[in-house]
Amino acid sequence: MVGGGQLARMTHQAAISLGQSLRVLSEKPDDSAALVAADVPIGTHTDLAALREFAKGCDAVTFDHEHVPTEHIEALEAEGVKIFPGSKALVFAQDKGMMRERLAALGAPVPRWARVTTGEEIEAFAGGSWPVVAKATRGGYDGRGVWMVGSREAADDLVSTGISLIVEEKVPLRRELAALVARSPFGQVAAYPVVETVQRDGICVEVVAPAPGLSEERALEAQQLAIDLATSLGVVGLLAVELFETDAGIVVNELAMRPHNSGHWTIEGARTSQFEQHLRAVLDYPMGSTALAAPVVVMANVLGGEPGGISIDERLHHLFATDPGARVHLYGKQIRPGRKIGHVTVLGDDLHEVRARAVRAAKWLQEGV
């Protein structure tokens, strides 16, 4: 797996039970996955020579992020390296302009959008209806690379940075959903229950499975959409389809072709975790069951808090004494305010109780109060 973050760390945990060894290309020896995996070459994902050396002896290569240059992936594929998802699929998760063009061609529900290079073009797209959403075509995540543009002056300022951009209409959404599916080279697919994701400042802070109050018809529509996209794009591995739910239906926001924050709940909350499912897909194993392990599952991200207070270890001690059923995953990352350093998952029967427990546990681990 290229990338040494928490996604690689949790994929490594899943690999162990399958009798597999995960090699991790990590930028630093203290990255999240590098702290726990045994085979950790140090190198960057932008260095083709490092990628070539890393891939030697690997049965398959996959990713914990979308930032490997497309031309590097193509070069490795030409040399016979088995890479999943392949460059022809992954580019639609790497480049938002190409994603929008392809989804529109497939007839998938997408917001009104356009490629832009000038403030004048952004103003024309807005048509007097500000704000509009501007996105960097490559490289954004967790709210980075996304701007709410409310005027021509703001548009001119953004364009002056030289960033390649698309703009989209601001969708009047009820809430955000995510549909997670996995697909093998053989073409088998497995779909997880559709979840509701709660965002704050561009960062996912909470995931509720299954999405509360979502009709069976709408849930099946979202799952079928994700399956159709995985098949049409030729995805091997996981595909996370981030969705806006509106009064009129569902709209595709983003795609990710890797384990995804919206699927962390599956470690305890589904019969097969997303991390094991990704490995099964990449290795062309039959897919595992995606059934829920409890009627309600809630995952809350633990974000880094302000320095001071009692240690994380002491916070864990008190949390486990208070709520023995809360499942905690810490990523071994240096704590910075607002940074994802772990998550908590709670299972149960009552939505309000389970949600309150998960949010309370994550808040306690973050703040210590």
mmCIF file of C-alpha atoms in Angstrom:
data_model
loop_
_atom_site.group_PDB
_atom_site.id
_atom_site.type_symbol
_atom_site.label_atom_id
_atom_site.label_comp_id
_atom_site.label_asym_id
_atom_site.label_seq_id
_atom_site.Cartn_x
_atom_site.Cartn_y
_atom_site.Cartn_z
ATOM 1 C CA MET A 1 0.000 0.000 0.000
ATOM 2 C CA VAL A 2 1.365 3.366 -1.064
ATOM 3 C CA GLY A 3 0.955 5.822 1.812
ATOM 4 C CA GLY A 4 1.632 5.410 5.505
ATOM 5 C CA GLY A 5 -1.423 7.024 7.088
ATOM 6 C CA GLN A 6 -4.170 5.617 9.268
ATOM 7 C CA LEU A 7 -5.878 3.922 6.321
ATOM 8 C CA ALA A 8 -2.756 1.857 5.691
ATOM 9 C CA ARG A 9 -2.476 1.200 9.436
ATOM 10 C CA MET A 10 -5.995 -0.249 9.609
ATOM 11 C CA THR A 11 -5.528 -2.141 6.331
ATOM 12 C CA HIS A 12 -2.410 -3.700 7.860
ATOM 13 C CA GLN A 13 -4.522 -4.909 10.786
ATOM 14 C CA ALA A 14 -6.961 -6.524 8.345
ATOM 15 C CA ALA A 15 -4.131 -8.132 6.363
ATOM 16 C CA ILE A 16 -2.889 -9.998 9.439
ATOM 17 C CA SER A 17 -6.068 -12.054 9.814
ATOM 18 C CA LEU A 18 -5.897 -12.983 6.118
ATOM 19 C CA GLY A 19 -2.363 -14.293 6.570
ATOM 20 C CA GLN A 20 -0.969 -11.505 4.408
ATOM 21 C CA SER A 21 1.924 -9.103 4.889
ATOM 22 C CA LEU A 22 1.344 -5.472 3.968
ATOM 23 C CA ARG A 23 4.341 -3.559 2.672
ATOM 24 C CA VAL A 24 3.893 0.183 3.235
ATOM 25 C CA LEU A 25 5.603 3.015 1.347
ATOM 26 C CA SER A 26 5.814 5.712 3.997
ATOM 27 C CA GLU A 27 7.285 9.194 3.841
ATOM 28 C CA LYS A 28 8.464 9.103 7.457
ATOM 29 C CA PRO A 29 9.285 6.325 9.930
ATOM 30 C CA ASP A 30 6.826 7.765 12.453
ATOM 31 C CA ASP A 31 3.832 7.820 10.085
ATOM 32 C CA SER A 32 0.777 6.013 11.424
ATOM 33 C CA ALA A 33 1.229 2.741 9.488
ATOM 34 C CA ALA A 34 5.027 2.814 9.679
ATOM 35 C CA LEU A 35 4.774 2.494 13.457
ATOM 36 C CA VAL A 36 3.089 -0.925 13.218
ATOM 37 C CA ALA A 37 3.994 -2.575 9.897
ATOM 38 C CA ALA A 38 7.167 -4.660 9.545
ATOM 39 C CA ASP A 39 8.062 -3.874 5.920
ATOM 40 C CA VAL A 40 8.253 -0.088 5.545
ATOM 41 C CA PRO A 41 10.470 1.395 2.832
ATOM 42 C CA ILE A 42 10.800 5.159 3.252
ATOM 43 C CA GLY A 43 10.042 7.221 0.160
ATOM 44 C CA THR A 44 7.603 9.629 -1.401
ATOM 45 C CA HIS A 45 4.676 8.826 -3.669
ATOM 46 C CA THR A 46 5.882 11.411 -6.186
ATOM 47 C CA ASP A 47 9.237 9.648 -6.729
ATOM 48 C CA LEU A 48 8.926 7.133 -9.583
ATOM 49 C CA ALA A 49 12.207 5.432 -8.677
ATOM 50 C CA ALA A 50 10.982 4.924 -5.098
ATOM 51 C CA LEU A 51 7.671 3.527 -6.393
ATOM 52 C CA ARG A 52 9.512 1.129 -8.731
ATOM 53 C CA GLU A 53 11.709 -0.165 -5.942
ATOM 54 C CA PHE A 54 8.742 -0.442 -3.601
ATOM 55 C CA ALA A 55 6.702 -2.487 -6.096
ATOM 56 C CA LYS A 56 9.389 -5.139 -6.571
ATOM 57 C CA GLY A 57 8.142 -8.455 -5.210
ATOM 58 C CA CYS A 58 4.634 -7.157 -4.457
ATOM 59 C CA ASP A 59 1.734 -9.325 -5.623
ATOM 60 C CA ALA A 60 -0.411 -6.205 -5.913
ATOM 61 C CA VAL A 61 -0.072 -2.496 -5.185
ATOM 62 C CA THR A 62 -2.868 -0.302 -3.855
ATOM 63 C CA PHE A 63 -3.172 3.109 -2.188
ATOM 64 C CA ASP A 64 -4.245 4.868 0.993
ATOM 65 C CA HIS A 65 -4.622 8.198 -0.874
ATOM 66 C CA GLU A 66 -5.192 9.516 -4.409
ATOM 67 C CA HIS A 67 -2.074 11.667 -4.742
ATOM 68 C CA VAL A 68 0.283 9.400 -6.708
ATOM 69 C CA PRO A 69 0.864 11.100 -10.092
ATOM 70 C CA THR A 70 -1.184 9.403 -12.809
ATOM 71 C CA GLU A 71 1.828 9.177 -15.115
ATOM 72 C CA HIS A 72 3.759 7.239 -12.441
ATOM 73 C CA ILE A 73 0.952 4.698 -12.113
ATOM 74 C CA GLU A 74 0.811 4.339 -15.892
ATOM 75 C CA ALA A 75 4.583 3.764 -16.012
ATOM 76 C CA LEU A 76 4.390 1.009 -13.399
ATOM 77 C CA GLU A 77 1.475 -0.634 -15.181
ATOM 78 C CA ALA A 78 3.456 -0.613 -18.436
ATOM 79 C CA GLU A 79 6.234 -2.444 -16.592
ATOM 80 C CA GLY A 80 3.819 -5.183 -15.499
ATOM 81 C CA VAL A 81 3.051 -4.106 -11.924
ATOM 82 C CA LYS A 82 -0.446 -5.132 -10.814
ATOM 83 C CA ILE A 83 -2.030 -1.947 -9.492
ATOM 84 C CA PHE A 84 -5.551 -1.712 -8.062
ATOM 85 C CA PRO A 85 -7.389 0.467 -8.737
ATOM 86 C CA GLY A 86 -5.666 1.005 -12.083
ATOM 87 C CA SER A 87 -4.753 4.351 -13.568
ATOM 88 C CA LYS A 88 -7.738 4.385 -15.950
ATOM 89 C CA ALA A 89 -10.124 4.196 -12.974
ATOM 90 C CA LEU A 90 -8.166 6.125 -10.338
ATOM 91 C CA VAL A 91 -7.874 9.247 -12.467
ATOM 92 C CA PHE A 92 -11.592 9.870 -11.872
ATOM 93 C CA ALA A 93 -10.902 10.127 -8.138
ATOM 94 C CA GLN A 94 -7.758 12.208 -8.723
ATOM 95 C CA ASP A 95 -9.089 14.819 -11.144
ATOM 96 C CA LYS A 96 -12.429 16.443 -10.319
ATOM 97 C CA GLY A 97 -12.869 17.857 -13.806
ATOM 98 C CA MET A 98 -12.430 14.447 -15.422
ATOM 99 C CA MET A 99 -14.727 12.945 -12.785
ATOM 100 C CA ARG A 100 -17.508 15.425 -13.538
ATOM 101 C CA GLU A 101 -17.172 14.881 -17.302
ATOM 102 C CA ARG A 102 -17.258 11.100 -16.972
ATOM 103 C CA LEU A 103 -20.152 11.017 -14.504
ATOM 104 C CA ALA A 104 -22.194 13.344 -16.686
ATOM 105 C CA ALA A 105 -21.492 11.114 -19.701
ATOM 106 C CA LEU A 106 -22.686 8.103 -17.689
ATOM 107 C CA GLY A 107 -25.902 9.911 -16.787
ATOM 108 C CA ALA A 108 -25.090 10.024 -13.060
ATOM 109 C CA PRO A 109 -26.728 12.836 -11.032
ATOM 110 C CA VAL A 110 -24.190 15.676 -10.701
ATOM 111 C CA PRO A 111 -24.487 19.368 -9.817
ATOM 112 C CA ARG A 112 -24.227 22.021 -12.525
ATOM 113 C CA TRP A 113 -20.503 22.639 -13.008
ATOM 114 C CA ALA A 114 -17.886 24.152 -15.308
ATOM 115 C CA ARG A 115 -14.132 24.387 -15.785
ATOM 116 C CA VAL A 116 -12.938 27.964 -15.206
ATOM 117 C CA THR A 117 -9.718 29.917 -15.639
ATOM 118 C CA THR A 118 -10.843 33.518 -14.998
ATOM 119 C CA GLY A 119 -12.874 35.483 -12.509
ATOM 120 C CA GLU A 120 -15.110 36.528 -15.394
ATOM 121 C CA GLU A 121 -15.966 32.891 -16.130
ATOM 122 C CA ILE A 122 -16.799 32.271 -12.464
ATOM 123 C CA GLU A 123 -19.031 35.361 -12.438
ATOM 124 C CA ALA A 124 -20.788 34.193 -15.610
ATOM 125 C CA PHE A 125 -21.310 30.739 -14.085
ATOM 126 C CA ALA A 126 -22.786 32.293 -10.919
ATOM 127 C CA GLY A 127 -25.227 34.355 -12.999
ATOM 128 C CA GLY A 128 -25.853 36.572 -10.007
ATOM 129 C CA SER A 129 -26.565 33.618 -7.697
ATOM 130 C CA TRP A 130 -23.655 33.707 -5.271
ATOM 131 C CA PRO A 131 -22.043 31.853 -3.634
ATOM 132 C CA VAL A 132 -20.694 29.121 -5.892
ATOM 133 C CA VAL A 133 -18.371 26.292 -4.866
ATOM 134 C CA ALA A 134 -14.866 26.306 -6.350
ATOM 135 C CA LYS A 135 -12.703 23.191 -6.161
ATOM 136 C CA ALA A 136 -9.096 22.466 -7.022
ATOM 137 C CA THR A 137 -9.169 19.806 -9.727
ATOM 138 C CA ARG A 138 -6.461 17.835 -7.922
ATOM 139 C CA GLY A 139 -5.126 17.388 -4.418
ATOM 140 C CA GLY A 140 -7.935 18.491 -2.100
ATOM 141 C CA TYR A 141 -9.212 16.536 0.904
ATOM 142 C CA ASP A 142 -10.853 17.164 4.301
ATOM 143 C CA GLY A 143 -12.087 20.569 3.185
ATOM 144 C CA ARG A 144 -8.763 21.599 1.655
ATOM 145 C CA GLY A 145 -8.995 22.688 -1.963
ATOM 146 C CA VAL A 146 -12.642 23.785 -1.636
ATOM 147 C CA TRP A 147 -13.750 27.414 -1.493
ATOM 148 C CA MET A 148 -17.119 29.094 -1.137
ATOM 149 C CA VAL A 149 -16.852 32.028 -3.558
ATOM 150 C CA GLY A 150 -19.272 34.866 -2.882
ATOM 151 C CA SER A 151 -18.226 37.658 -5.241
ATOM 152 C CA ARG A 152 -16.313 38.568 -8.400
ATOM 153 C CA GLU A 153 -13.522 40.001 -6.240
ATOM 154 C CA ALA A 154 -13.174 36.696 -4.370
ATOM 155 C CA ALA A 155 -13.220 34.861 -7.706
ATOM 156 C CA ASP A 156 -10.406 37.039 -9.070
ATOM 157 C CA ASP A 157 -8.352 36.472 -5.922
ATOM 158 C CA LEU A 158 -8.769 32.687 -6.170
ATOM 159 C CA VAL A 159 -7.932 32.546 -9.881
ATOM 160 C CA SER A 160 -4.777 34.608 -9.262
ATOM 161 C CA THR A 161 -3.327 31.714 -7.235
ATOM 162 C CA GLY A 162 -2.916 29.735 -10.456
ATOM 163 C CA ILE A 163 -4.751 26.694 -9.098
ATOM 164 C CA SER A 164 -6.584 24.611 -11.716
ATOM 165 C CA LEU A 165 -10.282 24.965 -10.841
ATOM 166 C CA ILE A 166 -13.804 23.812 -11.473
ATOM 167 C CA VAL A 167 -16.885 25.551 -10.083
ATOM 168 C CA GLU A 168 -20.163 23.976 -9.045
ATOM 169 C CA GLU A 169 -23.534 25.240 -7.996
ATOM 170 C CA LYS A 170 -24.164 25.294 -4.251
ATOM 171 C CA VAL A 171 -26.480 22.335 -3.803
ATOM 172 C CA PRO A 172 -29.457 22.872 -1.433
ATOM 173 C CA LEU A 173 -28.827 19.695 0.500
ATOM 174 C CA ARG A 174 -30.781 18.102 3.329
ATOM 175 C CA ARG A 175 -27.774 16.107 4.478
ATOM 176 C CA GLU A 176 -24.748 14.176 3.230
ATOM 177 C CA LEU A 177 -24.744 10.439 2.572
ATOM 178 C CA ALA A 178 -22.118 7.926 1.485
ATOM 179 C CA ALA A 179 -22.480 4.685 -0.463
ATOM 180 C CA LEU A 180 -19.517 2.302 -0.120
ATOM 181 C CA VAL A 181 -19.011 -0.641 -2.451
ATOM 182 C CA ALA A 182 -16.170 -3.014 -3.284
ATOM 183 C CA ARG A 183 -15.448 -4.659 -6.624
ATOM 184 C CA SER A 184 -13.031 -7.453 -7.532
ATOM 185 C CA PRO A 185 -11.162 -7.989 -10.818
ATOM 186 C CA PHE A 186 -13.590 -10.846 -11.453
ATOM 187 C CA GLY A 187 -16.400 -8.278 -11.305
ATOM 188 C CA GLN A 188 -18.070 -9.327 -8.058
ATOM 189 C CA VAL A 189 -19.432 -6.384 -6.071
ATOM 190 C CA ALA A 190 -20.506 -5.934 -2.456
ATOM 191 C CA ALA A 191 -22.448 -2.931 -1.163
ATOM 192 C CA TYR A 192 -22.524 -1.672 2.430
ATOM 193 C CA PRO A 193 -25.583 -0.009 3.965
ATOM 194 C CA VAL A 194 -25.840 3.660 2.991
ATOM 195 C CA VAL A 195 -24.690 5.941 5.815
ATOM 196 C CA GLU A 196 -25.224 9.533 6.861
ATOM 197 C CA THR A 197 -22.063 11.590 7.282
ATOM 198 C CA VAL A 198 -21.879 14.735 9.395
ATOM 199 C CA GLN A 199 -19.323 17.346 8.327
ATOM 200 C CA ARG A 200 -17.910 20.229 10.312
ATOM 201 C CA ASP A 201 -15.472 22.726 8.754
ATOM 202 C CA GLY A 202 -15.048 20.378 5.818
ATOM 203 C CA ILE A 203 -14.069 17.419 8.017
ATOM 204 C CA CYS A 204 -16.220 14.358 8.640
ATOM 205 C CA VAL A 205 -16.914 14.209 12.376
ATOM 206 C CA GLU A 206 -19.637 11.546 12.588
ATOM 207 C CA VAL A 207 -21.032 8.628 10.560
ATOM 208 C CA VAL A 208 -24.378 6.951 11.288
ATOM 209 C CA ALA A 209 -25.160 3.500 9.877
ATOM 210 C CA PRO A 210 -27.627 2.928 8.444
ATOM 211 C CA ALA A 211 -28.624 6.483 7.454
ATOM 212 C CA PRO A 212 -31.567 7.400 9.738
ATOM 213 C CA GLY A 213 -34.915 7.837 8.026
ATOM 214 C CA LEU A 214 -33.608 6.942 4.573
ATOM 215 C CA SER A 215 -36.285 5.185 2.564
ATOM 216 C CA GLU A 216 -35.503 1.722 1.232
ATOM 217 C CA GLU A 217 -36.087 3.044 -2.276
ATOM 218 C CA ARG A 218 -33.554 5.870 -1.858
ATOM 219 C CA ALA A 219 -31.023 3.544 -0.180
ATOM 220 C CA LEU A 220 -31.261 1.027 -3.032
ATOM 221 C CA GLU A 221 -30.916 3.869 -5.541
ATOM 222 C CA ALA A 222 -27.683 5.025 -3.866
ATOM 223 C CA GLN A 223 -26.266 1.494 -3.655
ATOM 224 C CA GLN A 224 -27.122 0.761 -7.292
ATOM 225 C CA LEU A 225 -25.542 4.053 -8.346
ATOM 226 C CA ALA A 226 -22.317 3.144 -6.539
ATOM 227 C CA ILE A 227 -22.297 -0.357 -8.066
ATOM 228 C CA ASP A 228 -22.915 1.040 -11.548
ATOM 229 C CA LEU A 229 -20.119 3.589 -11.164
ATOM 230 C CA ALA A 230 -17.658 0.988 -9.855
ATOM 231 C CA THR A 231 -18.472 -1.246 -12.822
ATOM 232 C CA SER A 232 -18.451 1.504 -15.473
ATOM 233 C CA LEU A 233 -15.200 3.025 -14.224
ATOM 234 C CA GLY A 234 -13.513 -0.351 -13.809
ATOM 235 C CA VAL A 235 -12.755 0.122 -10.115
ATOM 236 C CA VAL A 236 -10.972 -2.703 -8.289
ATOM 237 C CA GLY A 237 -11.065 -2.289 -4.519
ATOM 238 C CA LEU A 238 -13.297 0.080 -2.596
ATOM 239 C CA LEU A 239 -15.294 2.910 -4.098
ATOM 240 C CA ALA A 240 -16.796 5.498 -1.754
ATOM 241 C CA VAL A 241 -19.448 7.682 -3.390
ATOM 242 C CA GLU A 242 -20.069 10.825 -1.361
ATOM 243 C CA LEU A 243 -23.614 12.043 -1.949
ATOM 244 C CA PHE A 244 -25.801 15.056 -1.290
ATOM 245 C CA GLU A 245 -29.419 14.267 -0.480
ATOM 246 C CA THR A 246 -31.762 16.978 -1.743
ATOM 247 C CA ASP A 247 -35.524 17.340 -1.937
ATOM 248 C CA ALA A 248 -35.296 16.122 -5.531
ATOM 249 C CA GLY A 249 -33.037 13.113 -4.949
ATOM 250 C CA ILE A 250 -29.342 12.307 -4.624
ATOM 251 C CA VAL A 251 -26.383 14.071 -6.248
ATOM 252 C CA VAL A 252 -22.794 12.821 -6.480
ATOM 253 C CA ASN A 253 -20.343 15.048 -4.625
ATOM 254 C CA GLU A 254 -17.005 13.184 -4.653
ATOM 255 C CA LEU A 255 -15.462 9.766 -5.351
ATOM 256 C CA ALA A 256 -12.709 7.972 -3.424
ATOM 257 C CA MET A 257 -11.150 4.668 -4.506
ATOM 258 C CA ARG A 258 -9.682 3.418 -1.238
ATOM 259 C CA PRO A 259 -10.808 2.762 2.324
ATOM 260 C CA HIS A 260 -12.760 5.820 3.396
ATOM 261 C CA ASN A 261 -13.611 7.665 6.598
ATOM 262 C CA SER A 262 -17.290 6.948 5.982
ATOM 263 C CA GLY A 263 -16.503 3.231 6.336
ATOM 264 C CA HIS A 264 -14.492 3.122 9.572
ATOM 265 C CA TRP A 265 -17.629 1.997 11.409
ATOM 266 C CA THR A 266 -17.416 -1.327 9.553
ATOM 267 C CA ILE A 267 -14.510 -2.600 11.691
ATOM 268 C CA GLU A 268 -16.925 -3.519 14.469
ATOM 269 C CA GLY A 269 -20.214 -2.574 12.831
ATOM 270 C CA ALA A 270 -20.255 -4.879 9.781
ATOM 271 C CA ARG A 271 -19.496 -8.564 9.308
ATOM 272 C CA THR A 272 -16.589 -7.632 7.032
ATOM 273 C CA SER A 273 -14.648 -4.421 7.591
ATOM 274 C CA GLN A 274 -13.992 -2.101 4.673
ATOM 275 C CA PHE A 275 -10.268 -2.731 5.122
ATOM 276 C CA GLU A 276 -10.588 -6.488 4.769
ATOM 277 C CA GLN A 277 -13.035 -5.995 1.899
ATOM 278 C CA HIS A 278 -10.527 -3.787 0.070
ATOM 279 C CA LEU A 279 -7.869 -6.477 0.442
ATOM 280 C CA ARG A 280 -10.292 -9.189 -0.677
ATOM 281 C CA ALA A 281 -11.077 -7.164 -3.781
ATOM 282 C CA VAL A 282 -7.449 -6.351 -4.597
ATOM 283 C CA LEU A 283 -6.450 -10.022 -4.130
ATOM 284 C CA ASP A 284 -9.524 -11.235 -6.080
ATOM 285 C CA TYR A 285 -10.971 -13.142 -3.130
ATOM 286 C CA PRO A 286 -14.752 -13.572 -2.904
ATOM 287 C CA MET A 287 -16.367 -10.604 -1.163
ATOM 288 C CA GLY A 288 -17.350 -10.786 2.508
ATOM 289 C CA SER A 289 -20.744 -10.115 4.063
ATOM 290 C CA THR A 290 -21.626 -6.437 4.469
ATOM 291 C CA ALA A 291 -24.443 -7.070 6.953
ATOM 292 C CA LEU A 292 -24.705 -4.846 10.007
ATOM 293 C CA ALA A 293 -23.514 -6.311 13.311
ATOM 294 C CA ALA A 294 -26.118 -4.249 15.224
ATOM 295 C CA PRO A 295 -29.240 -2.259 14.315
ATOM 296 C CA VAL A 296 -27.412 1.056 14.858
ATOM 297 C CA VAL A 297 -23.709 1.859 14.507
ATOM 298 C CA VAL A 298 -22.202 5.304 15.040
ATOM 299 C CA MET A 299 -18.586 6.300 14.410
ATOM 300 C CA ALA A 300 -17.249 9.602 15.734
ATOM 301 C CA ASN A 301 -13.857 10.945 14.725
ATOM 302 C CA VAL A 302 -11.448 11.951 17.458
ATOM 303 C CA LEU A 303 -9.795 15.233 16.534
ATOM 304 C CA GLY A 304 -6.722 16.676 18.162
ATOM 305 C CA GLY A 305 -7.505 19.155 20.931
ATOM 306 C CA GLU A 306 -5.618 22.026 22.474
ATOM 307 C CA PRO A 307 -2.405 21.143 24.358
ATOM 308 C CA GLY A 308 -2.649 20.467 28.079
ATOM 309 C CA GLY A 309 -4.924 18.507 30.342
ATOM 310 C CA ILE A 310 -4.612 14.865 31.205
ATOM 311 C CA SER A 311 -2.873 12.476 28.822
ATOM 312 C CA ILE A 312 -4.647 10.438 26.140
ATOM 313 C CA ASP A 313 -3.824 7.300 28.103
ATOM 314 C CA GLU A 314 -5.587 8.686 31.190
ATOM 315 C CA ARG A 315 -8.546 9.723 29.064
ATOM 316 C CA LEU A 316 -8.771 6.171 27.707
ATOM 317 C CA HIS A 317 -8.725 4.813 31.249
ATOM 318 C CA HIS A 318 -11.692 6.962 32.284
ATOM 319 C CA LEU A 319 -13.592 6.334 29.042
ATOM 320 C CA PHE A 320 -13.335 2.557 29.329
ATOM 321 C CA ALA A 321 -14.458 2.698 32.952
ATOM 322 C CA THR A 322 -17.467 4.813 31.970
ATOM 323 C CA ASP A 323 -18.431 3.076 28.718
ATOM 324 C CA PRO A 324 -16.909 -0.422 28.364
ATOM 325 C CA GLY A 325 -18.728 -0.939 25.063
ATOM 326 C CA ALA A 326 -17.068 1.978 23.260
ATOM 327 C CA ARG A 327 -14.484 0.768 20.737
ATOM 328 C CA VAL A 328 -11.504 3.091 20.312
ATOM 329 C CA HIS A 329 -8.996 3.267 17.461
ATOM 330 C CA LEU A 330 -6.059 5.634 17.905
ATOM 331 C CA TYR A 331 -3.751 6.182 14.959
ATOM 332 C CA GLY A 332 -0.433 6.908 16.687
ATOM 333 C CA LYS A 333 -0.298 10.388 15.152
ATOM 334 C CA GLN A 334 1.142 13.522 16.674
ATOM 335 C CA ILE A 335 -1.674 15.587 18.149
ATOM 336 C CA ARG A 336 -2.489 18.882 16.445
ATOM 337 C CA PRO A 337 -5.724 20.838 16.913
ATOM 338 C CA GLY A 338 -8.324 19.642 14.404
ATOM 339 C CA ARG A 339 -6.243 16.722 13.102
ATOM 340 C CA LYS A 340 -7.850 13.273 12.904
ATOM 341 C CA ILE A 341 -6.035 11.205 15.536
ATOM 342 C CA GLY A 342 -8.519 8.357 15.969
ATOM 343 C CA HIS A 343 -12.141 7.326 16.037
ATOM 344 C CA VAL A 344 -14.695 5.769 18.372
ATOM 345 C CA THR A 345 -17.405 3.310 17.347
ATOM 346 C CA VAL A 346 -20.481 2.429 19.384
ATOM 347 C CA LEU A 347 -23.083 -0.244 18.533
ATOM 348 C CA GLY A 348 -26.601 -0.649 19.906
ATOM 349 C CA ASP A 349 -30.347 -0.610 19.326
ATOM 350 C CA ASP A 350 -31.364 2.972 20.098
ATOM 351 C CA LEU A 351 -30.159 5.666 17.682
ATOM 352 C CA HIS A 352 -30.198 8.555 20.161
ATOM 353 C CA GLU A 353 -28.397 6.605 22.888
ATOM 354 C CA VAL A 354 -25.745 5.176 20.563
ATOM 355 C CA ARG A 355 -25.125 8.526 18.927
ATOM 356 C CA ALA A 356 -24.827 10.302 22.261
ATOM 357 C CA ARG A 357 -22.333 7.733 23.552
ATOM 358 C CA ALA A 358 -20.128 7.971 20.450
ATOM 359 C CA VAL A 359 -20.107 11.779 20.394
ATOM 360 C CA ARG A 360 -19.474 11.960 24.139
ATOM 361 C CA ALA A 361 -16.559 9.521 23.927
ATOM 362 C CA ALA A 362 -14.914 11.366 21.011
ATOM 363 C CA LYS A 363 -15.379 14.741 22.724
ATOM 364 C CA TRP A 364 -13.852 13.384 25.939
ATOM 365 C CA LEU A 365 -10.812 11.988 24.126
ATOM 366 C CA GLN A 366 -10.362 15.277 22.288
ATOM 367 C CA GLU A 367 -10.870 17.703 25.154
ATOM 368 C CA GLY A 368 -10.306 15.714 28.339
ATOM 369 C CA VAL A 369 -13.193 17.529 30.015
#
